[in-house]
mmCIF file of C-alpha atoms in Angstrom:
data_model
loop_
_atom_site.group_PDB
_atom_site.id
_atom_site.type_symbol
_atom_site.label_atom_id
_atom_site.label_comp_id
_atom_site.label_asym_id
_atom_site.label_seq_id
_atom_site.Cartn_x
_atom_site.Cartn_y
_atom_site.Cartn_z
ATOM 1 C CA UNK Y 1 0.000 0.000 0.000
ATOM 2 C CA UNK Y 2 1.081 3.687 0.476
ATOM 3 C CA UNK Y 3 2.623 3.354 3.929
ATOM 4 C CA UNK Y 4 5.369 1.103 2.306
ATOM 5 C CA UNK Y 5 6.094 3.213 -0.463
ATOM 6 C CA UNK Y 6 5.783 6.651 1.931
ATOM 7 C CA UNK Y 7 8.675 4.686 3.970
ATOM 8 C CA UNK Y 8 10.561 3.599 0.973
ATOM 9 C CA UNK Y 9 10.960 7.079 -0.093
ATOM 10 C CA UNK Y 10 11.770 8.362 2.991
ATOM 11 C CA UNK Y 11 14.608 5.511 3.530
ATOM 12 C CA UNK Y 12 15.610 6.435 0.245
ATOM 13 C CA UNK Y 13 15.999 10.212 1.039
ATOM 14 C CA UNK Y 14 16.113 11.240 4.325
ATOM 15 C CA UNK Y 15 15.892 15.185 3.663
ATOM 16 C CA UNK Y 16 12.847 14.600 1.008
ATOM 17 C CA UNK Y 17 10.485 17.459 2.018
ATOM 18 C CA UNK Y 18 8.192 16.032 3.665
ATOM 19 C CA UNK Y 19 6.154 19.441 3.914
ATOM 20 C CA UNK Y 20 6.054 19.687 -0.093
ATOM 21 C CA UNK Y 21 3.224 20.865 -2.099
ATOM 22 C CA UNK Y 22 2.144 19.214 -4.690
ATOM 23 C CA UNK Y 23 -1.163 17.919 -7.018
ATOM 24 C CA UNK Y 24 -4.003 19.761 -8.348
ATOM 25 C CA UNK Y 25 -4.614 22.100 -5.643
ATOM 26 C CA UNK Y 26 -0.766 22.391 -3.820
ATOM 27 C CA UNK Y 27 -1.487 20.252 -1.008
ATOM 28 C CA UNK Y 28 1.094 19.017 1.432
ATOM 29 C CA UNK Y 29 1.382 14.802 1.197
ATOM 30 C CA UNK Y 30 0.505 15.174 5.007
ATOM 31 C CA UNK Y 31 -3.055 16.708 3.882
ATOM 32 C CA UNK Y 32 -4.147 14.725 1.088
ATOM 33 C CA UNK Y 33 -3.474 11.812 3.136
ATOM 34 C CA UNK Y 34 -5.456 12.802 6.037
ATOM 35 C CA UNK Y 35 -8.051 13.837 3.939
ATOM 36 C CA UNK Y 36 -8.098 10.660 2.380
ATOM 37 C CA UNK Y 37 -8.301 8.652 5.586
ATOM 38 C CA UNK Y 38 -5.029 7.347 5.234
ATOM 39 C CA UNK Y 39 -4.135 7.239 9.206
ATOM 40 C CA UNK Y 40 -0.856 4.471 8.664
ATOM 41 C CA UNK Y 41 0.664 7.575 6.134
ATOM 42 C CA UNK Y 42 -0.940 10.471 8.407
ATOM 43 C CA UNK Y 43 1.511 9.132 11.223
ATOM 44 C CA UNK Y 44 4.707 8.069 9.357
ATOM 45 C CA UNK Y 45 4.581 12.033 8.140
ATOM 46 C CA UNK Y 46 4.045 13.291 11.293
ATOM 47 C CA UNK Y 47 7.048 11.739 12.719
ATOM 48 C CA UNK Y 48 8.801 12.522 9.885
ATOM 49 C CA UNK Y 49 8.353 16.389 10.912
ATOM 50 C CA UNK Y 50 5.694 16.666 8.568
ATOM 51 C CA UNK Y 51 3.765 20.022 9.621
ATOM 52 C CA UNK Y 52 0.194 19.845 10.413
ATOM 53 C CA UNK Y 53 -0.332 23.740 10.722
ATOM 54 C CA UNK Y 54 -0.025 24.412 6.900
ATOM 55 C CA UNK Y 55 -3.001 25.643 5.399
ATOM 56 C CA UNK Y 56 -4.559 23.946 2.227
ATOM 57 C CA UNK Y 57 -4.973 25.884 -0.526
ATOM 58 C CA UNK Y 58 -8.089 24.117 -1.793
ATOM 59 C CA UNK Y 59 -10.062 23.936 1.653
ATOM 60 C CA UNK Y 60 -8.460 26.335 3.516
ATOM 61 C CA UNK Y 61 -8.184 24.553 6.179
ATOM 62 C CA UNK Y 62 -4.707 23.126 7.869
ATOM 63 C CA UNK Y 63 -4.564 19.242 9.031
ATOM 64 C CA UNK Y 64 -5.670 20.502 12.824
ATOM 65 C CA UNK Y 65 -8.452 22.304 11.616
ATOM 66 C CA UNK Y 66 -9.592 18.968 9.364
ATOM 67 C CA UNK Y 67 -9.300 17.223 12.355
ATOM 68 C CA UNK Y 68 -11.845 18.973 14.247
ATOM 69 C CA UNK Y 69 -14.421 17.643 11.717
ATOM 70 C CA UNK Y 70 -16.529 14.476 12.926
ATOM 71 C CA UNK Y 71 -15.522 12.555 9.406
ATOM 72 C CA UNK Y 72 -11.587 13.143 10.756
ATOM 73 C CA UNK Y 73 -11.506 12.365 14.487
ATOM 74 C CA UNK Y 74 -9.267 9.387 13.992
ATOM 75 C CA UNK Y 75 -6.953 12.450 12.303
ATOM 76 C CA UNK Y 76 -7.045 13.992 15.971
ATOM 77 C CA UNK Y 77 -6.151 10.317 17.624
ATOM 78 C CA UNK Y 78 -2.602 9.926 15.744
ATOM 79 C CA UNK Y 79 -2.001 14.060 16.139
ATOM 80 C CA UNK Y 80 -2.005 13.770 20.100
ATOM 81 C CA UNK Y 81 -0.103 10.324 19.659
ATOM 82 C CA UNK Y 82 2.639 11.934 17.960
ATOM 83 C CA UNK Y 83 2.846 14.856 20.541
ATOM 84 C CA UNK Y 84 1.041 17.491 18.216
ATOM 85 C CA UNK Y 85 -0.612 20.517 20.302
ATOM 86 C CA UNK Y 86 -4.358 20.644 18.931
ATOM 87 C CA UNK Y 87 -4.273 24.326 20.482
ATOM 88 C CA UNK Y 88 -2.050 27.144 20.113
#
């Protein structure tokens, strides 16, 4: 699945980006998979350094914010795992 090839390329590269934007709308790989319910990837980024305070362009939202959404609560679960502050 994705978690094995997010890891791969992280393995492969250890200063890959991990805060990149990229796709049809300049999302960061940490957004698109939250909002696609990916919670293995959601993690591996987060302890990558991946940074859950940058706003999407297409939602304007930032992974927090998603996470406040009843659809995304799991996204809220694996943030306070990984020792993210939900508040400022």
């Amino acid at each position: 699945g994705m978690a094995s090839v997010v890891r791969a390329i992280l393995a492969s590269d250890p200063s890959v980006d991990v805060n990149a934007r990229g796709g049809r709308v300049g999302a960061t790989p940490l957004f698109a998979a939250s909002w696609r319910h990916n919670y293995e990837v959601v993690e591996i980024l987060l302890k990558a350094g991946a940074n859950p305070k940058i706003t999407d362009p297409g939602t304007g939202l930032d992974v927090l914010g998603l996470a406040r959404m009843g659809n995304f609560l799991p996204i809220r679960d694996i943030l306070i795992r990984c020792n993210v502050k939900l508040r400022p």
